[in-house]
XYZ file of C-alpha atoms in Angstrom:
484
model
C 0.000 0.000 0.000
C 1.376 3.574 -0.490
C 0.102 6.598 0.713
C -2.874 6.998 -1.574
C -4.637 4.196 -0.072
C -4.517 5.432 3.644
C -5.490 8.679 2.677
C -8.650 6.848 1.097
C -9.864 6.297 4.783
C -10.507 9.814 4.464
C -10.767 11.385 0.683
C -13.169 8.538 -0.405
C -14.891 7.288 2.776
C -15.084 10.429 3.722
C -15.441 12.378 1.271
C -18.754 14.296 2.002
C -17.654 15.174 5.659
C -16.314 18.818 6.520
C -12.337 18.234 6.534
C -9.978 21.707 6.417
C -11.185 24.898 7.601
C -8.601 28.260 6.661
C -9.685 31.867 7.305
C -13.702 31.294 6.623
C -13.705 28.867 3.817
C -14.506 24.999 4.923
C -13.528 22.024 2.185
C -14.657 18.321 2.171
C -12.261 15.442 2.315
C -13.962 14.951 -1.571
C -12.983 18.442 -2.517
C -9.767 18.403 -1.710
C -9.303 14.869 -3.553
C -10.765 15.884 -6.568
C -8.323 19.536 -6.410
C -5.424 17.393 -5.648
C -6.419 15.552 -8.450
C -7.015 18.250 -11.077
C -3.116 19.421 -9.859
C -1.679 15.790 -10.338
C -3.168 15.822 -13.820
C -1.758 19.171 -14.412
C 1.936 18.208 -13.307
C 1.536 15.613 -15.446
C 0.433 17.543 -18.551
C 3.214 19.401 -17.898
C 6.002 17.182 -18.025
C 7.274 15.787 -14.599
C 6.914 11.959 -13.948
C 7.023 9.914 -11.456
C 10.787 10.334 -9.414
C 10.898 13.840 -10.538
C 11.475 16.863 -7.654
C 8.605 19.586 -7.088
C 10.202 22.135 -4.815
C 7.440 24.543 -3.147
C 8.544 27.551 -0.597
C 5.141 28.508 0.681
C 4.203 29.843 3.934
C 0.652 27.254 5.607
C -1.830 27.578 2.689
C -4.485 25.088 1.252
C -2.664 25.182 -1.698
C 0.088 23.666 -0.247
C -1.752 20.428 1.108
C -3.251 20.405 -2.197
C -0.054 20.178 -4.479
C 1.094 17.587 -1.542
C -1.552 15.313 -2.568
C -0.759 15.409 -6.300
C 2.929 14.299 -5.542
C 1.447 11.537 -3.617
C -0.671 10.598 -6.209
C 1.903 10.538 -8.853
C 5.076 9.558 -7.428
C 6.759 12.892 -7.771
C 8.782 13.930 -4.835
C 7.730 16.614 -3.022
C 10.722 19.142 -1.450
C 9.460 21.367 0.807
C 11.608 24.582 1.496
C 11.847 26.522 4.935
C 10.046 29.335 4.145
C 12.386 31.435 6.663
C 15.143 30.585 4.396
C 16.817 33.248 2.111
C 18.603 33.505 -1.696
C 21.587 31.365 -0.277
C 19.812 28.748 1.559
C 17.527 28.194 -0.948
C 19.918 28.109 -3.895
C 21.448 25.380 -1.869
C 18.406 23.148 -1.765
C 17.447 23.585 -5.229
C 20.920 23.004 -6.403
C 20.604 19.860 -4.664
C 17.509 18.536 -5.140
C 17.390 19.493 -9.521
C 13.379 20.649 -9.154
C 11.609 20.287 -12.520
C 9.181 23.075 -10.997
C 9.119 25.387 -8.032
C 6.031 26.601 -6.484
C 6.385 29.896 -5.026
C 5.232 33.587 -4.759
C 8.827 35.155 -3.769
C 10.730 36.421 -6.391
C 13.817 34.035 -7.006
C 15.972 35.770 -10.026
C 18.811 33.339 -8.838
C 16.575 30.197 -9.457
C 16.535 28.802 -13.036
C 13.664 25.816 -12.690
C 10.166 27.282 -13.457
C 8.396 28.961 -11.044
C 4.505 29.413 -10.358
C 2.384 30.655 -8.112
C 0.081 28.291 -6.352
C -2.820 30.394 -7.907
C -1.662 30.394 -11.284
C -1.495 26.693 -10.677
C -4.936 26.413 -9.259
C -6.079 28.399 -12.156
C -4.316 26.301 -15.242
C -5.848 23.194 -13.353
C -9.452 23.785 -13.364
C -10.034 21.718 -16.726
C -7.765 19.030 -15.946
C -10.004 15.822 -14.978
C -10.857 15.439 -11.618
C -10.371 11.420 -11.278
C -7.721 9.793 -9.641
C -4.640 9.580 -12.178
C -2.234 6.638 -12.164
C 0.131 6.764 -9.468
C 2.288 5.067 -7.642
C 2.254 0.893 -6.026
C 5.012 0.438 -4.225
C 5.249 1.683 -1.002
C 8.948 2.310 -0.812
C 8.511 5.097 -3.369
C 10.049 8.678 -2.131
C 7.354 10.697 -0.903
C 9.300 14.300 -0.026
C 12.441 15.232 -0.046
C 13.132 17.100 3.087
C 16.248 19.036 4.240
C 17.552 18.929 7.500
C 17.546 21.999 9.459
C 21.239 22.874 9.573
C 22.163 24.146 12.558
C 25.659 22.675 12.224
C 26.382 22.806 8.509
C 25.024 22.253 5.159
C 21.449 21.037 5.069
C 20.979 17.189 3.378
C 17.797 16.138 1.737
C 16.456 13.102 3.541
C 14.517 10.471 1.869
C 10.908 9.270 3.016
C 9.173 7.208 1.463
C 5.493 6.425 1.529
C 6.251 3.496 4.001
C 7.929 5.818 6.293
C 5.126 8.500 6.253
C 2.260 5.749 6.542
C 4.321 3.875 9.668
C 4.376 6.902 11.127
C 0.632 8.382 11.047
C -0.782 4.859 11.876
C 1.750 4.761 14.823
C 0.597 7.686 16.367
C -3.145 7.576 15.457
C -2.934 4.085 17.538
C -0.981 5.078 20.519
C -2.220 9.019 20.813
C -6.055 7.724 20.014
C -6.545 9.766 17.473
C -9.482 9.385 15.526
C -12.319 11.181 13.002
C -13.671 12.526 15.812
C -11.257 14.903 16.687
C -10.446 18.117 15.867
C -7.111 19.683 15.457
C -5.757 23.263 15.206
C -2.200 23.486 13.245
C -0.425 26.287 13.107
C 2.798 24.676 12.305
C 4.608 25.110 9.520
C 4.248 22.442 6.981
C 7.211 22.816 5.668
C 8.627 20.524 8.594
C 7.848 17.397 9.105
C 6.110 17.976 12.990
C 3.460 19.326 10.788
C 3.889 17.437 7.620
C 4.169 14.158 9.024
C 2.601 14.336 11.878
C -0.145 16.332 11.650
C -1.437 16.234 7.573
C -0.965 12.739 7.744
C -2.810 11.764 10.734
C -5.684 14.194 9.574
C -5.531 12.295 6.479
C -5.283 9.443 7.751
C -8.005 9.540 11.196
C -10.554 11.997 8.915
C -10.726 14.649 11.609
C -11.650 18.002 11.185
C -8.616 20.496 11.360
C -8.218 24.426 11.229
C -5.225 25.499 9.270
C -3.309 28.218 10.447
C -0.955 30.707 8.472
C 1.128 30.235 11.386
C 1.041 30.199 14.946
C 0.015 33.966 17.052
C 0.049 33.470 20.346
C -1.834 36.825 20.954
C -4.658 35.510 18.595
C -4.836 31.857 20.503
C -6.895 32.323 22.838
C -9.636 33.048 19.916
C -8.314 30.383 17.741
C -9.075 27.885 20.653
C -12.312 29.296 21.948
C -13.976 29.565 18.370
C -12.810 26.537 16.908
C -12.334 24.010 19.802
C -9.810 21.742 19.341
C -9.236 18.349 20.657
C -5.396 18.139 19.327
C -2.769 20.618 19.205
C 1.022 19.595 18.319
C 3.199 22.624 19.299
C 6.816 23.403 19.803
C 8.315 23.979 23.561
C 8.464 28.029 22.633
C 4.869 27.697 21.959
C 4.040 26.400 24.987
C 6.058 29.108 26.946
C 3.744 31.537 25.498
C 0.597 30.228 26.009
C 1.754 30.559 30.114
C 0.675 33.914 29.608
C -2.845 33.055 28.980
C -4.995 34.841 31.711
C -6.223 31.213 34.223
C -9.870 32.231 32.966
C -9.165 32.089 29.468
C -7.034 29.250 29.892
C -9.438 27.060 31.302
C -12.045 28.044 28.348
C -9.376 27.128 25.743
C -8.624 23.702 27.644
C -12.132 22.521 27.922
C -12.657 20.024 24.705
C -9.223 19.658 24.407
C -8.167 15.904 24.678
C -4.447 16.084 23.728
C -1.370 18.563 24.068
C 1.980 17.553 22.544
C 5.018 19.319 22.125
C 8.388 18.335 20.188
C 11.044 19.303 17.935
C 12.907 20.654 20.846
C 13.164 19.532 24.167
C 10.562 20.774 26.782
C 11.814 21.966 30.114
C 10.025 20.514 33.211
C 9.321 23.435 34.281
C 7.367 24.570 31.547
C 5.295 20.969 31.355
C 4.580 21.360 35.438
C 3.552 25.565 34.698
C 1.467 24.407 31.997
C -0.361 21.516 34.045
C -1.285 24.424 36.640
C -2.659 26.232 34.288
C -4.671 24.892 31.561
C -5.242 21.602 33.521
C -3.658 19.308 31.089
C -0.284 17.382 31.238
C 1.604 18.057 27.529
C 3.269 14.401 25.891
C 6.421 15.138 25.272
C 7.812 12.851 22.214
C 11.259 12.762 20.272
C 11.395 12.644 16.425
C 13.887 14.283 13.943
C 13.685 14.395 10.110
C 15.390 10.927 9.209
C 13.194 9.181 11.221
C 9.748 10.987 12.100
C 9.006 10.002 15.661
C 10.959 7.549 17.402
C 9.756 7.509 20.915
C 6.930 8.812 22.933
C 5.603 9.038 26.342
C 2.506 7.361 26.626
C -1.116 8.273 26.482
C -2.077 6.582 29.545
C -0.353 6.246 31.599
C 2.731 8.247 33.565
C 3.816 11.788 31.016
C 7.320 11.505 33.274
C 8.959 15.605 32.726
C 12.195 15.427 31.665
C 11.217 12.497 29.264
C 10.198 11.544 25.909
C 9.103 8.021 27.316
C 9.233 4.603 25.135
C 10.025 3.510 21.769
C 7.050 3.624 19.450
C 5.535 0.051 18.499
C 7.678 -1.660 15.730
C 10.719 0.750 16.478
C 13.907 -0.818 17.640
C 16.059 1.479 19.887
C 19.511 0.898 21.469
C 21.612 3.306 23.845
C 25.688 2.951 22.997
C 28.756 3.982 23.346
C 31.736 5.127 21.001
C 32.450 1.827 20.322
C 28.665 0.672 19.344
C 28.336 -1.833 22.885
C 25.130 -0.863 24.524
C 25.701 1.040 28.230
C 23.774 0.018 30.952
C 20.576 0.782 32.424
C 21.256 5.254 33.704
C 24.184 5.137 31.643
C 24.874 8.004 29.146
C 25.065 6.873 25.514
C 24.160 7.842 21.389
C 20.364 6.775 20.468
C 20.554 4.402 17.606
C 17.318 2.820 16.391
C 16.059 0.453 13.135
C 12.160 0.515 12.042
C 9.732 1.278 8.941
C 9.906 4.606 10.238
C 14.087 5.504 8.996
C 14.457 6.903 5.831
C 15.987 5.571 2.757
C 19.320 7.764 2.943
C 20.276 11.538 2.125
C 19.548 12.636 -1.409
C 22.540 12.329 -3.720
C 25.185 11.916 -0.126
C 26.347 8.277 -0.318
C 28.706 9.139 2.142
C 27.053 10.899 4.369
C 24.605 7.519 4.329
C 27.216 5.254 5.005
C 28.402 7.497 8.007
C 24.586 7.441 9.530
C 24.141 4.023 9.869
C 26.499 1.502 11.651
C 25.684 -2.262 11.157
C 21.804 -1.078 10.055
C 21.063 1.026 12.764
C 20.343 4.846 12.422
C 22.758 6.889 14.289
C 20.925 9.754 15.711
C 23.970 11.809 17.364
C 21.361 12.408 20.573
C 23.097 11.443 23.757
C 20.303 9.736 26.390
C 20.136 7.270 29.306
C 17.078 4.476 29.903
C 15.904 4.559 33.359
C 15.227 1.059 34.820
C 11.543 0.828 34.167
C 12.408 2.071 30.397
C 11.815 5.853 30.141
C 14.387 7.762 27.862
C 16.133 10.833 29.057
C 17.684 12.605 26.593
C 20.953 15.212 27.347
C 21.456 16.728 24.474
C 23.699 16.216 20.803
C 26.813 14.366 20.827
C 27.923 17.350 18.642
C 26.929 19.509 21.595
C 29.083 17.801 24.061
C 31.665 20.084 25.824
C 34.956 18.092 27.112
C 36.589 20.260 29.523
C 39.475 19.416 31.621
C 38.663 15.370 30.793
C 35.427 16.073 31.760
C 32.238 15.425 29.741
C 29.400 18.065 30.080
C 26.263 17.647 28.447
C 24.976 21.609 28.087
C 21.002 21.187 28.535
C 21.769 19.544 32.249
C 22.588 22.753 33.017
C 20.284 25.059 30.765
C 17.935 22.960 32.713
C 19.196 24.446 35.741
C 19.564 27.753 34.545
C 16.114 27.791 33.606
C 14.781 27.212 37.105
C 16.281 30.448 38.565
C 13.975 33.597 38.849
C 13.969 35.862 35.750
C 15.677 33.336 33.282
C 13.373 33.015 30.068
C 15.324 31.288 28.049
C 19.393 29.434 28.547
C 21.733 28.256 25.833
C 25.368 26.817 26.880
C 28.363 26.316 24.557
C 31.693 25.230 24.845
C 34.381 27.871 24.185
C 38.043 27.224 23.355
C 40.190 27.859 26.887
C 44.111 27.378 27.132
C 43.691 25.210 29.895
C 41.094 22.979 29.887
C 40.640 22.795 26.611
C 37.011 24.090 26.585
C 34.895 25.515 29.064
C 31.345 25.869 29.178
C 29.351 29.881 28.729
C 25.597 30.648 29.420
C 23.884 32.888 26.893
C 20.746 34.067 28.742
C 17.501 35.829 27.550
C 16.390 38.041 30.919
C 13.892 40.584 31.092
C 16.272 42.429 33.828
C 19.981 42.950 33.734
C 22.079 39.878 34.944
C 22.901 39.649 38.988
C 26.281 37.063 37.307
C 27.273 36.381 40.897
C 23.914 35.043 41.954
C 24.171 32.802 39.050
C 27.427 31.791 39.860
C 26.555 31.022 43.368
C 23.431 28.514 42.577
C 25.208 26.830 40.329
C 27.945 26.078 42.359
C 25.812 24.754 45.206
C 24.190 22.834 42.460
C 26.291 21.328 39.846
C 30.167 20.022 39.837
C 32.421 22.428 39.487
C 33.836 21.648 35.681
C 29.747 22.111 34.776
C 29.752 26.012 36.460
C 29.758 28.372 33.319
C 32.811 30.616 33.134
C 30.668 33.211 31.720
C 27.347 34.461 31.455
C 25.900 36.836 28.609
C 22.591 38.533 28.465
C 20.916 38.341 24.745
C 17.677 39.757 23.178
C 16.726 35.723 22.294
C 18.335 33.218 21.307
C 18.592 32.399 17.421
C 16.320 30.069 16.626
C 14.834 27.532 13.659
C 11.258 27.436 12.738
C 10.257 25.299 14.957
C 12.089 26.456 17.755
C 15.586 24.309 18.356
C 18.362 26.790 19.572
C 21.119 27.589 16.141
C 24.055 27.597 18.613
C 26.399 27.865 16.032
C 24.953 31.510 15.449
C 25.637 33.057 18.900
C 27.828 35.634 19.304
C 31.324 35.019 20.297
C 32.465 36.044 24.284
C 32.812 39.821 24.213
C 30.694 40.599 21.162
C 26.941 40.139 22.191
């Protein structure tokens, strides 16, 4: 089975039931198949087959699910492009990835595939036939092309394939109980795959109802929630530090249908999970996924949400926890996430090499660092290419952003390693206050708190701390000692 035929749950059996809502307008699951159909028809009238690239650098549109469908349907690969990205970024990408057509409404002079505007395209299809056009039957066809973030270096295009995107809805539609009778309000970009794979597919999957947002306002939440009344929202850990805000009275009206919070793509301080119980009444699941692999583990529905944790290994997913030399570390012990299941991706686009180097005897090597408590939970402590050695010492930085987060007036904590004669490297807090920085009282907790090799040498007030789309700290972007 590919793709097409678990979205059938929805666009055929469906197909008369109210599916997308965006800013007034409301589509059935049967409209949207036969649009996504009239598109597929039209990307094939105009050349591109099956295997060929379809770049599109759109901000959340109904467009953009739509031309998603027609690559579905007709095996070509869908790339989608960070639509924070500028000229450079992007030329990168479609250098990479050879597009035979870009969607887009930003000018791109540098670009030399064809572009077209998701109307224009929307226009040009409205004769094109609106059956189902041949498409295609194996299941480990590509389905998108999707570039890492990189906050370390030069984004890769990883490979999904219909297998890994259909493993991964029906995974979390089984263990999150998701079904057609919920309702979900995305304002996620789809662009990544938190709202890509997770939440189009389960939609498309489950047959729910869902509100599409342009993106996410925090200001305007509190509206969004009231008016449409969600049952599932999948947000990012900044996302949830904003909704704290929320007056308690509102919060409670926002909370009442909701079934299900979840937060990812960046780890969620316990803090923030305990602040947001208090609040709204709800304890968020907090799961762990990245771009090769979708999502890996997740704490469970029922049963304990543990803070601090992204809980078990999904059903079918094989995980291990090893060291440098690939034996397994015991039960506590720190070691590098490796996992196997229908849910890894078929390799980097066009990076043999950089394939080879992520796998080691068929597992995936995910370059997180995390320990497995006794009765199973994961823990994770941060990226292996994170990891500041100081003195012989390994420090993991979140441990103590953790830490740094718990202190009174610290919004937001980043720690790097810095080059020092000495020790070799020593770790430096880059803080996000609303006041100026009392440095010795800083310096004081964390002494009483943490080893001494952990204690930042230094610590240096920001504005915020640069950030992806979806909210995971670009470290690499921080302002060398002395120059904030």
């Amino acid at each position: 089975m590919t793709l097409s035929h678990l979205f059938d749950l929805s666009l055929l059996a469906r197909r008369d039931v109210p599916a997308l809502e965006w800013q007034g307008q409301t589509w059935t699951f049967g409209e949207i198949d036969a649009r996504s159909n009239r598109l597929a028809h039209l990307f094939l009238h105009l050349g591109l087959a099956a295997g060929d690239r379809l770049c599109v650098y759109l901000a959340n549109c109904p467009a953009l699910i739509d031309i998603y469908l027609a690559c579905v349907k007709t095996g070509i690969i869908f790339v989608p492009i960070n639509i924070l990205y500028r000229e450079r970024e992007i030329v990168h990408i479609v250098g990479d990835a050879e597009p035979r057509l870009i969607v887009t409404r930003a000018e791109m002079p540098a670009l030399s595939a064809p572009l077209h505007t998701p109307e224009d395209l929307v226009l040009q299809a409205e004769n094109m036939p609106a059956g189902r056009p041949p498409g295609p039957i194996d299941g480990d066809t590509p389905a998108a092309l999707v570039y890492t973030s990189g906050t370390t270096g030069v984004s890769k295009g990883a490979i999904l394939t219909h297998n890994n995107l259909a493993a991964n809805a029906i995974n979390l539609a089984v263990c999150w109980q998701i079904t057609h009778q919920d309702r979900m309000l995305l304002g996620l970009p789809l662009f990544h795959v938190h709202a890509l794979g997770n939440g189009l597919h389960t939609w498309l999957a489950a047959g729910y109802r869902m509100r599409l947002l342009e993106r996410f306002e925090h200001r305007r939440a509190a509206a969004e929630f009231e008016q449409f009344q969600p049952t599932l929202f999948f947000g990012v850990p900044t996302v949830y530090v904003r909704l704290l805000d929320t007056p308690p009275a509102a919060a409670a009206r926002m909370a009442a249908r909701m079934r299900l919070f979840v937060s990812g793509s960046a780890p969620l301080p316990p803090q923030v999970l305990d602040d947001f119980r208090d609040l709204f009444g709800h304890t968020i699941l907090e799961r762990y996924g990245m771009t090769e692999t979708l999502m890996n583990i997740s704490n469970p529905y029922a049963g304990e949400r543990r803070p601090g944790t992204v809980g078990f290994p999904l059903p079918g997913i094989s995980m291990r926890i090893v060291n440098a030399q690939g034996t397994e570390v015991t039960t506590g012990e720190q070691g590098e996430i490796e996992l196997r299941g229908p849910n890894v991706f078929a390799g980097y686009w066009r990076r043999p090499d950089a394939t080879e180097a992520a796998f080691r005897n068929g597992w995936f090597r995910t370059g997180d660092v995390a320990s497995r408590a006794a009765d199973g939970y994961v823990t994770l402590h941060g990226r292996k290419s994170d990891l500041i050695i100081s003195g012989g010492f390994n420090i993991y930085p979140r441990e103590i952003e953790e830490f740094l987060l718990e202190q009174d007036g610290v919004a937001e904590a980043a720690v790097v390693g810095v080059p020092d004669s000495l020790r070799g490297e020593v770790p430096v807090a880059y803080l996000v206050t609303p006041d100026p920085l009392d440095e010795h009282r800083l310096e004081q907790a964390c002494r009483a708190s943490l080893a001494s090799f952990k204690v930042p040498r230094a610590f240096i007030r920001v504005d915020a701390l640069p950030r992806t789309a979806l909210g995971k700290v670009q470290k690499h972007l921080l302002p060398p000692p002395g120059k904030s």
